[in-house]
C-alpha atoms as an extended CHARMM CRD file, in Angstrom:
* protein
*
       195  EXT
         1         1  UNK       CA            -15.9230000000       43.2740000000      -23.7100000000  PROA      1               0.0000000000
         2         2  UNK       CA            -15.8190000000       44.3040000000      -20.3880000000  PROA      2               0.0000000000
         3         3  UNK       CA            -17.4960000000       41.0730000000      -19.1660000000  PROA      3               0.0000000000
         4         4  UNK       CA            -15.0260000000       39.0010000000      -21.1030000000  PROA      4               0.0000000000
         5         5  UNK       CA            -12.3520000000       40.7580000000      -19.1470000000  PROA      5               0.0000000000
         6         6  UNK       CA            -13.6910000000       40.2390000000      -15.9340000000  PROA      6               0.0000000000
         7         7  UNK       CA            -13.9650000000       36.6240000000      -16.3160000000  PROA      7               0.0000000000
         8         8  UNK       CA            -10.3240000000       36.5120000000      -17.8250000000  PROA      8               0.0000000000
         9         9  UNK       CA             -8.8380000000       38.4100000000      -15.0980000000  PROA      9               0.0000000000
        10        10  UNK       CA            -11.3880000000       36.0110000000      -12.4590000000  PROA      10              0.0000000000
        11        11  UNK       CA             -9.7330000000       32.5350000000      -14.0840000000  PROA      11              0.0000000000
        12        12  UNK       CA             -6.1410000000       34.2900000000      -14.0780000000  PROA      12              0.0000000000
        13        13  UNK       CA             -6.6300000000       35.2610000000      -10.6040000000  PROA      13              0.0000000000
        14        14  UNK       CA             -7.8480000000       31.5310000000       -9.4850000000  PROA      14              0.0000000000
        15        15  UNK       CA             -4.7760000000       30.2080000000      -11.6570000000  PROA      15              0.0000000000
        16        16  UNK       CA             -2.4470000000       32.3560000000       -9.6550000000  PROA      16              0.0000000000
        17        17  UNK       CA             -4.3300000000       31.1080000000       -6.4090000000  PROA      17              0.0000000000
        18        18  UNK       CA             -3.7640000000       27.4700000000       -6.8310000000  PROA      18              0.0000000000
        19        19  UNK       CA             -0.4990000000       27.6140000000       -7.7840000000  PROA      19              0.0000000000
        20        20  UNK       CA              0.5950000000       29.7490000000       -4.9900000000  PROA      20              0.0000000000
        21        21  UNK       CA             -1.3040000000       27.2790000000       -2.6380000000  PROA      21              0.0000000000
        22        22  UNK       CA              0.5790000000       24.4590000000       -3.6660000000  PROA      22              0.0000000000
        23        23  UNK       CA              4.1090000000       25.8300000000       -2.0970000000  PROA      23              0.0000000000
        24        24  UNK       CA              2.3020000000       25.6540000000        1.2400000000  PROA      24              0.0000000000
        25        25  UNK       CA              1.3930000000       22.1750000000        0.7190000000  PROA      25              0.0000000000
        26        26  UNK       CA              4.7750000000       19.5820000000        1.4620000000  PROA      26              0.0000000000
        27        27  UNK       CA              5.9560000000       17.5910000000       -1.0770000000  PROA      27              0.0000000000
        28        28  UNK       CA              6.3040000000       14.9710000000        0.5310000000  PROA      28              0.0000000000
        29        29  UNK       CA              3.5650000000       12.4150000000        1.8010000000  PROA      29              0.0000000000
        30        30  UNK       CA              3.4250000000        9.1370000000        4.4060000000  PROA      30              0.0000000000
        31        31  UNK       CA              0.4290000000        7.6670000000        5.7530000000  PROA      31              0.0000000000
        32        32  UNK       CA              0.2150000000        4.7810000000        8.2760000000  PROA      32              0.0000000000
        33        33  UNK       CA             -2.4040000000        2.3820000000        9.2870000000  PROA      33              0.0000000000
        34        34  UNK       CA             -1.8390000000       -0.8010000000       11.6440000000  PROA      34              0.0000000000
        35        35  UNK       CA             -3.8950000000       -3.6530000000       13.2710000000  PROA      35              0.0000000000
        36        36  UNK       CA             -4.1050000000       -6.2400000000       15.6240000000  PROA      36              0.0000000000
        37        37  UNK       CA             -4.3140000000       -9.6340000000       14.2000000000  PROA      37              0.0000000000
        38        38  UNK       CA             -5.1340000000      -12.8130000000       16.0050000000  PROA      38              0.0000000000
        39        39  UNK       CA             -3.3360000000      -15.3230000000       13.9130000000  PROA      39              0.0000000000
        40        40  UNK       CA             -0.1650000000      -16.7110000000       13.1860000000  PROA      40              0.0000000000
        41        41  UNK       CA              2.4690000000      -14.2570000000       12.1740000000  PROA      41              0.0000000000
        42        42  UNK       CA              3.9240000000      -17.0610000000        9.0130000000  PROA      42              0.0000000000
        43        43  UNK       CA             -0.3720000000      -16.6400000000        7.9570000000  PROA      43              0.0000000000
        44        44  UNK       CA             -0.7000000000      -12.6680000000        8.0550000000  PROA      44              0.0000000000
        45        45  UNK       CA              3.4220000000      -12.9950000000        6.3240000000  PROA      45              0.0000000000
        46        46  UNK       CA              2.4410000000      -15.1330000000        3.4520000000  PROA      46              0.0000000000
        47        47  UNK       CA             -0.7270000000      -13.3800000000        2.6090000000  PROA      47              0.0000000000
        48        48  UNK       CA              1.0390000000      -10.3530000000        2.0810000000  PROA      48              0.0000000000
        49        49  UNK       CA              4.2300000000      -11.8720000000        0.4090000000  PROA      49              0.0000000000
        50        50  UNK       CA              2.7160000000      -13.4980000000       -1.9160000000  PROA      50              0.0000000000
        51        51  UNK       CA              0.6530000000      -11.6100000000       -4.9610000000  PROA      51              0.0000000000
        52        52  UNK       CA             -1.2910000000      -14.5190000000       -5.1430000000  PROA      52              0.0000000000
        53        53  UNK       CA             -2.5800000000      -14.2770000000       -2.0740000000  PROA      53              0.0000000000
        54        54  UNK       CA             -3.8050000000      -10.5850000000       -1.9500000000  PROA      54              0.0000000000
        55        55  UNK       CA             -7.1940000000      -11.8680000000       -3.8170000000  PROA      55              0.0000000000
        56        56  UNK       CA             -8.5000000000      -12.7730000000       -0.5810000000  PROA      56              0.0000000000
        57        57  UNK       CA             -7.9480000000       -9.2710000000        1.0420000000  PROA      57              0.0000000000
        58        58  UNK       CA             -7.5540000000       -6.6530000000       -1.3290000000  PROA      58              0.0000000000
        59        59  UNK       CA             -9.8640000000       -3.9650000000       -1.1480000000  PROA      59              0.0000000000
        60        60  UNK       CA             -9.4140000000       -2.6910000000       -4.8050000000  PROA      60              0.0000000000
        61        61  UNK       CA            -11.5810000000       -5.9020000000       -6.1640000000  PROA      61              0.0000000000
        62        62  UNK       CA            -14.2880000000       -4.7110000000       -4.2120000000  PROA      62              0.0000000000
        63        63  UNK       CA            -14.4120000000       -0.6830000000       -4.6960000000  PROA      63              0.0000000000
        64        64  UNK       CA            -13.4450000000       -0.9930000000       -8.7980000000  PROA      64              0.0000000000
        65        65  UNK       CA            -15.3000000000       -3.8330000000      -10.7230000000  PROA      65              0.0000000000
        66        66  UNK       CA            -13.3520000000       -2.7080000000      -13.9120000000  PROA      66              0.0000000000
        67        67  UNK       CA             -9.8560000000       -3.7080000000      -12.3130000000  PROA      67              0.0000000000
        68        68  UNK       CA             -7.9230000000       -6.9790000000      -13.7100000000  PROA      68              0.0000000000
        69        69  UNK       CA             -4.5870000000       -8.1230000000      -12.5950000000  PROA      69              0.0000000000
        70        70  UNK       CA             -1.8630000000       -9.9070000000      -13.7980000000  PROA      70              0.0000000000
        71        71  UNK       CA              0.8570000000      -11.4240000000      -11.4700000000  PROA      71              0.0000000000
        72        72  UNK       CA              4.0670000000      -12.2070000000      -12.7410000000  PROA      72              0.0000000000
        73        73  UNK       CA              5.9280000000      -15.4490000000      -13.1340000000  PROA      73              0.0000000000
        74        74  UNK       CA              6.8880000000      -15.3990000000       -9.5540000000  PROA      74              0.0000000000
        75        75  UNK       CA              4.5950000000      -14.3940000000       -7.5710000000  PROA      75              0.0000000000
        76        76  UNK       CA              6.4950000000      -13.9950000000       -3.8370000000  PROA      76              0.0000000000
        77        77  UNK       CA              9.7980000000      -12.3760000000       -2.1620000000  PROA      77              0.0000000000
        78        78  UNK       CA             11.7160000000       -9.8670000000       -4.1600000000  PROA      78              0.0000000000
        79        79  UNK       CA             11.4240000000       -9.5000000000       -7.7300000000  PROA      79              0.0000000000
        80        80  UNK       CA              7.4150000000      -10.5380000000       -7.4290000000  PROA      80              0.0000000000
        81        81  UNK       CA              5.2370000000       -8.2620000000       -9.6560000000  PROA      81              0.0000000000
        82        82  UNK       CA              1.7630000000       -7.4690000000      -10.0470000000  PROA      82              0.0000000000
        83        83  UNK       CA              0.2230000000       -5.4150000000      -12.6790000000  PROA      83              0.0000000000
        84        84  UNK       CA             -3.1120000000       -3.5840000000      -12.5990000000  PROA      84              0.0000000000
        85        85  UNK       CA             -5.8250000000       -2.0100000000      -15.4830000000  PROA      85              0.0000000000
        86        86  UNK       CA             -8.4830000000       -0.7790000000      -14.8180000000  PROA      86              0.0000000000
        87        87  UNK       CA            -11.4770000000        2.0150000000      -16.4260000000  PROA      87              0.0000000000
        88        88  UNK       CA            -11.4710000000        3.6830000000      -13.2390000000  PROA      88              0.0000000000
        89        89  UNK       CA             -8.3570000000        3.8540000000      -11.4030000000  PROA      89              0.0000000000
        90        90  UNK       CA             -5.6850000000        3.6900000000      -14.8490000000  PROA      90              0.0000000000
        91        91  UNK       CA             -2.6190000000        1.2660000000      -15.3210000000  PROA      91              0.0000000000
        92        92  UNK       CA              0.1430000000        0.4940000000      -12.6190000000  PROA      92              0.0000000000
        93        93  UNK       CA              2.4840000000       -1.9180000000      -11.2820000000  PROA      93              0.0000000000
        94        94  UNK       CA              3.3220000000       -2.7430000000       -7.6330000000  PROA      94              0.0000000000
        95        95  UNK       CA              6.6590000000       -4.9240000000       -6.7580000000  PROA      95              0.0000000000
        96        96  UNK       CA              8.3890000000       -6.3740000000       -3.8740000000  PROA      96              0.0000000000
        97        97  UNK       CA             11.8110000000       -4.6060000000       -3.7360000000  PROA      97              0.0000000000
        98        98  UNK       CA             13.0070000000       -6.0550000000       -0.3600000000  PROA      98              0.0000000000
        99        99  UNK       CA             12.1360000000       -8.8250000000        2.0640000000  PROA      99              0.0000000000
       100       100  UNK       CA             12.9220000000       -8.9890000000        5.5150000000  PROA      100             0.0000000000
       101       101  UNK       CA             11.4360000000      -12.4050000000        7.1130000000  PROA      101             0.0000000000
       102       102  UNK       CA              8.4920000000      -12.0600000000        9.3280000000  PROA      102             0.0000000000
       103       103  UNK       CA              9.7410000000       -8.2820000000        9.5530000000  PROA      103             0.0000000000
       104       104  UNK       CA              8.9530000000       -6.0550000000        6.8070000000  PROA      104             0.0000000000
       105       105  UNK       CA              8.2180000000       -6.3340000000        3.2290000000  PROA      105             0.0000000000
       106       106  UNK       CA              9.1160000000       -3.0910000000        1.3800000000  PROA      106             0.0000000000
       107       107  UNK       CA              7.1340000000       -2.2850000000       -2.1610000000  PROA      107             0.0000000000
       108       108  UNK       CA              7.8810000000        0.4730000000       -5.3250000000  PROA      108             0.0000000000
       109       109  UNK       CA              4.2210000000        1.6710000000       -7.0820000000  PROA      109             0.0000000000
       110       110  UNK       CA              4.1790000000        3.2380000000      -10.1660000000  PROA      110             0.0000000000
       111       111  UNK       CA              1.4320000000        4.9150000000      -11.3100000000  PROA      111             0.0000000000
       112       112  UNK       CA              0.5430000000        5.6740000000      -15.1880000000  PROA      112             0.0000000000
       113       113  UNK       CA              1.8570000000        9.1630000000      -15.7980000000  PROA      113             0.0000000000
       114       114  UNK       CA              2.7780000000        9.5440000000      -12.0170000000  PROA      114             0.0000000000
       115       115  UNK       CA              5.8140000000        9.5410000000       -9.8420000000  PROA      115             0.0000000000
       116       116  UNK       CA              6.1790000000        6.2040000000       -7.8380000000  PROA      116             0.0000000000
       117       117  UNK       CA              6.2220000000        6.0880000000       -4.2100000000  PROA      117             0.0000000000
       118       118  UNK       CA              7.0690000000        3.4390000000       -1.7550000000  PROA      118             0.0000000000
       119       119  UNK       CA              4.8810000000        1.4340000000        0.4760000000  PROA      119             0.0000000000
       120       120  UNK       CA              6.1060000000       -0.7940000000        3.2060000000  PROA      120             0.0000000000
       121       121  UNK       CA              4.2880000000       -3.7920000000        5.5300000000  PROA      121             0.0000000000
       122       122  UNK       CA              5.6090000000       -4.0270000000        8.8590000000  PROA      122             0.0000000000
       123       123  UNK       CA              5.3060000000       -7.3420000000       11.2150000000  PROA      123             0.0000000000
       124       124  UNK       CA              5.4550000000       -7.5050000000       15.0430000000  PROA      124             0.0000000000
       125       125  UNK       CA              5.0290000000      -10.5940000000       15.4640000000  PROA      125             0.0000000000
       126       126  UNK       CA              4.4860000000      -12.5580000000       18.8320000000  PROA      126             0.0000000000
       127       127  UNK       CA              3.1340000000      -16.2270000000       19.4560000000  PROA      127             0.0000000000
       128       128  UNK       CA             -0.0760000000      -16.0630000000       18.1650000000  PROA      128             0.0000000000
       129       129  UNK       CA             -0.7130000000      -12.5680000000       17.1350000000  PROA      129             0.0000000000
       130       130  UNK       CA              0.8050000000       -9.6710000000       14.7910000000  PROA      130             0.0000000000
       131       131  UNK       CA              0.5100000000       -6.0130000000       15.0590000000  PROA      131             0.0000000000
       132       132  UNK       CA              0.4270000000       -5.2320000000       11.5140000000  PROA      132             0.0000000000
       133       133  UNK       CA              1.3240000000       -1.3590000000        9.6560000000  PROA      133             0.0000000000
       134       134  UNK       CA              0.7530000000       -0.8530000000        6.3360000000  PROA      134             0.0000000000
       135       135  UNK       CA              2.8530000000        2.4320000000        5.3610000000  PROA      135             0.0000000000
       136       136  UNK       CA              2.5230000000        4.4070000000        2.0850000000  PROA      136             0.0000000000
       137       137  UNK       CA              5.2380000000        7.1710000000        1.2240000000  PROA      137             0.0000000000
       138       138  UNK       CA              6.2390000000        9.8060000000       -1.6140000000  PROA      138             0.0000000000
       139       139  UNK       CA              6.5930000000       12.5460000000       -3.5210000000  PROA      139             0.0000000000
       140       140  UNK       CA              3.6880000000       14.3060000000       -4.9600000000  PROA      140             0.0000000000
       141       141  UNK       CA              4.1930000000       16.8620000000       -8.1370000000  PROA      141             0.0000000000
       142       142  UNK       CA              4.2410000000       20.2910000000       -7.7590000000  PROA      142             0.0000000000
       143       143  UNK       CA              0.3700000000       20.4690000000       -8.6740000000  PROA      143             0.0000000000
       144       144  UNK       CA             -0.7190000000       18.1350000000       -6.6360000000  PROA      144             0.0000000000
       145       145  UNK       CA              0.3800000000       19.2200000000       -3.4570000000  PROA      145             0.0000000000
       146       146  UNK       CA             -2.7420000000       20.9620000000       -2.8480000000  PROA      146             0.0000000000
       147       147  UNK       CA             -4.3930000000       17.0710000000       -3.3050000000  PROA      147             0.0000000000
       148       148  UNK       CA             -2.2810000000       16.0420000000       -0.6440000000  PROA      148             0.0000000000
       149       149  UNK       CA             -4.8500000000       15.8170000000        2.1920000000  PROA      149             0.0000000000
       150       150  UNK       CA             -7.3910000000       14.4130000000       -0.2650000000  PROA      150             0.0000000000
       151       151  UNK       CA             -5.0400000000       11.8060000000       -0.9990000000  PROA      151             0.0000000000
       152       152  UNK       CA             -4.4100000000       10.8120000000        2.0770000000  PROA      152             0.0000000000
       153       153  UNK       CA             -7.9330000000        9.9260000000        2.7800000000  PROA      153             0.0000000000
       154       154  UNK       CA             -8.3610000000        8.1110000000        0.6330000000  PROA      154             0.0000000000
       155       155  UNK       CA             -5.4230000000        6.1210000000        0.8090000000  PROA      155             0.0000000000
       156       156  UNK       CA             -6.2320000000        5.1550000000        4.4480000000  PROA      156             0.0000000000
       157       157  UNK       CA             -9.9020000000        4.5390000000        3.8200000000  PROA      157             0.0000000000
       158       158  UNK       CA             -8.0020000000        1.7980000000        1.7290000000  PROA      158             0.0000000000
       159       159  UNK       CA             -5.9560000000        1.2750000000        4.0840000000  PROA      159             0.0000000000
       160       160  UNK       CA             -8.2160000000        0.2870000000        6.7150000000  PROA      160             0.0000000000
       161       161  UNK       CA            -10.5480000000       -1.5650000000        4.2960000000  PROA      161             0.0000000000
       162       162  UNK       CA             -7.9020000000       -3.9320000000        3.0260000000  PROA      162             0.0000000000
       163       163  UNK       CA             -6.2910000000       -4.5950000000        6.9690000000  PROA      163             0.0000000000
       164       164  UNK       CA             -9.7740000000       -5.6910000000        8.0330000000  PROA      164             0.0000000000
       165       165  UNK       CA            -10.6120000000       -8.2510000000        5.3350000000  PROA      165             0.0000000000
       166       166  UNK       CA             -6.8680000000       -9.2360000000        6.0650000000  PROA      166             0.0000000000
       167       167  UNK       CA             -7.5480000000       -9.5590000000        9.8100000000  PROA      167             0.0000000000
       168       168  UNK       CA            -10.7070000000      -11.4670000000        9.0200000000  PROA      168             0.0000000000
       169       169  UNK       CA             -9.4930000000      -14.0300000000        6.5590000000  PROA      169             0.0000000000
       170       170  UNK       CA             -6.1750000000      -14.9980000000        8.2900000000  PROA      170             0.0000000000
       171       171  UNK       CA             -8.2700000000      -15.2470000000       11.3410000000  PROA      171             0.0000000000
       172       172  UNK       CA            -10.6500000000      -17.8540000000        9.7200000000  PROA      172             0.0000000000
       173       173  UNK       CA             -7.5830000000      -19.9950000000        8.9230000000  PROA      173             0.0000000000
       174       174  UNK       CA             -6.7240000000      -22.3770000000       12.2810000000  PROA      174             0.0000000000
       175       175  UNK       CA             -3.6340000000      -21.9350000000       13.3120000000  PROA      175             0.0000000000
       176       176  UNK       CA             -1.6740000000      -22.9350000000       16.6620000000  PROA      176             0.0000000000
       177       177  UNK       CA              1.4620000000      -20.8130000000       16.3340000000  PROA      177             0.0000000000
       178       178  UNK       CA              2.8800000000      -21.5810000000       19.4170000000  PROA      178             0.0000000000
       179       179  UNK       CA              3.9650000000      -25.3870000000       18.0070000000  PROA      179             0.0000000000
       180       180  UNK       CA              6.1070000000      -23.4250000000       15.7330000000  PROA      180             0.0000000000
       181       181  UNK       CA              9.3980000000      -21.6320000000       16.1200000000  PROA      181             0.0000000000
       182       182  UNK       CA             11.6490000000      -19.9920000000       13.7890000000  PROA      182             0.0000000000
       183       183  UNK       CA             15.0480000000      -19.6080000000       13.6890000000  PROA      183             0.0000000000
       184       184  UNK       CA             17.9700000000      -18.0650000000       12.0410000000  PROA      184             0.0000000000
       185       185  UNK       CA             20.5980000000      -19.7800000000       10.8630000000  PROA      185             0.0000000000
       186       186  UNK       CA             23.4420000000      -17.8220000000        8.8330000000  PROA      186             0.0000000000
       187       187  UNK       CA             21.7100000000      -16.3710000000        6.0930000000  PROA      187             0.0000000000
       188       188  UNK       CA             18.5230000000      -18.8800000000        6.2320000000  PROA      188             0.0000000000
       189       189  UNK       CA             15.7350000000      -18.9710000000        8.4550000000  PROA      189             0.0000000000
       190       190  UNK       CA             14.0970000000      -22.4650000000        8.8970000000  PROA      190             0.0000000000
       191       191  UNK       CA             10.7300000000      -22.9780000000       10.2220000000  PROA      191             0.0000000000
       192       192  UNK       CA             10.6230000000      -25.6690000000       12.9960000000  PROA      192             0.0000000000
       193       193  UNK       CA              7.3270000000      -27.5170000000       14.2020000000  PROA      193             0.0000000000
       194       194  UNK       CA              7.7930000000      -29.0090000000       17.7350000000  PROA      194             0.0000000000
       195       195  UNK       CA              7.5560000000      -32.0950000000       18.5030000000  PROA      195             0.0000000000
């Protein structure tokens, strides 16, 4: 009986550890990764606007075999949405909530049975080269907290994985950037080639 005690009073005690750990832990999380890419700023732009596109850099495909996607009708600029299933990392949905051209493309992920968060891709673009940041931000749950720093790295172990295979594939695609200028006109931007 004693015994029993002992290890009651041992699991009560860890209980009361990890939740009192958690309110030293914020609630609120942001990670940021960027890169240099040599290519055109439309290329780098396109692969990330459109859901179609992210096949040729994700870096979920490659960790989790189990993972299937399904885009929806549209598959670019606001409204785009892409669904996700998978054995090993659940069910979600990621969509493009707002679009600024060649600036910043702003996301909302929600997460089976978890609260969404935000993630954001940010261009600076010049003639033939983008610095590109990939920005994740949120709110964890009051248990989680403690995951927080766990979380992190692992989000920007993905992070890092998927910029590289994008720096590497929209590299391999020629490109002369420096033909092309862009520029707005009222609410439209129109792509020019020079001739």
């Amino acid at each position: 009986m004693k015994f029993i005690k002992i290890i009651l009073f041992s699991l009560l005690g860890i209980l009361f550890i990890f939740l009192i750990s958690n309110l030293f832990f914020s609630k609120n999380f942001k990670l940021s990764t960027n890169i240099e890419i040599n290519s055109s700023p439309l290329i780098v732009y396109e692969q990330i606007n459109n859901f179609k596109n992210w096949a040729n850099w994700d870096p979920w495909l490659e960790a989790d075999t189990t993972i299937t996607f399904k885009i929806s009708s549209v598959s670019f600029d606001v409204g785009a949405e892409r669904t996700w299933n998978s054995k090993n990392s659940g069910k979600g949905k990621i969509e493009i909530i707002k679009n600024n051209f060649l600036k910043n493309i702003d996301f909302k992920i929600s997460l089976e049975n978890n609260n969404p968060f935000m993630a954001t891709f940010i261009l600076e673009p010049s003639k033939n080269n983008v610095r590109l940041t990939w920005e994740n931000r949120g709110e964890l749950p009051y248990l989680s907290r403690i995951f927080g720093p766990v979380i992190g790295k692992m989000m920007k172990d993905d992070h890092r994985k998927g910029l590289e295979n994008l720096k590497d594939y929209c590299e391999s695609i020629p490109s002369k950037s420096s033909d092309v200028e862009i520029k707005e006109w009222g609410s439209q931007n129109i792509i020019l080639i020079k001739d």
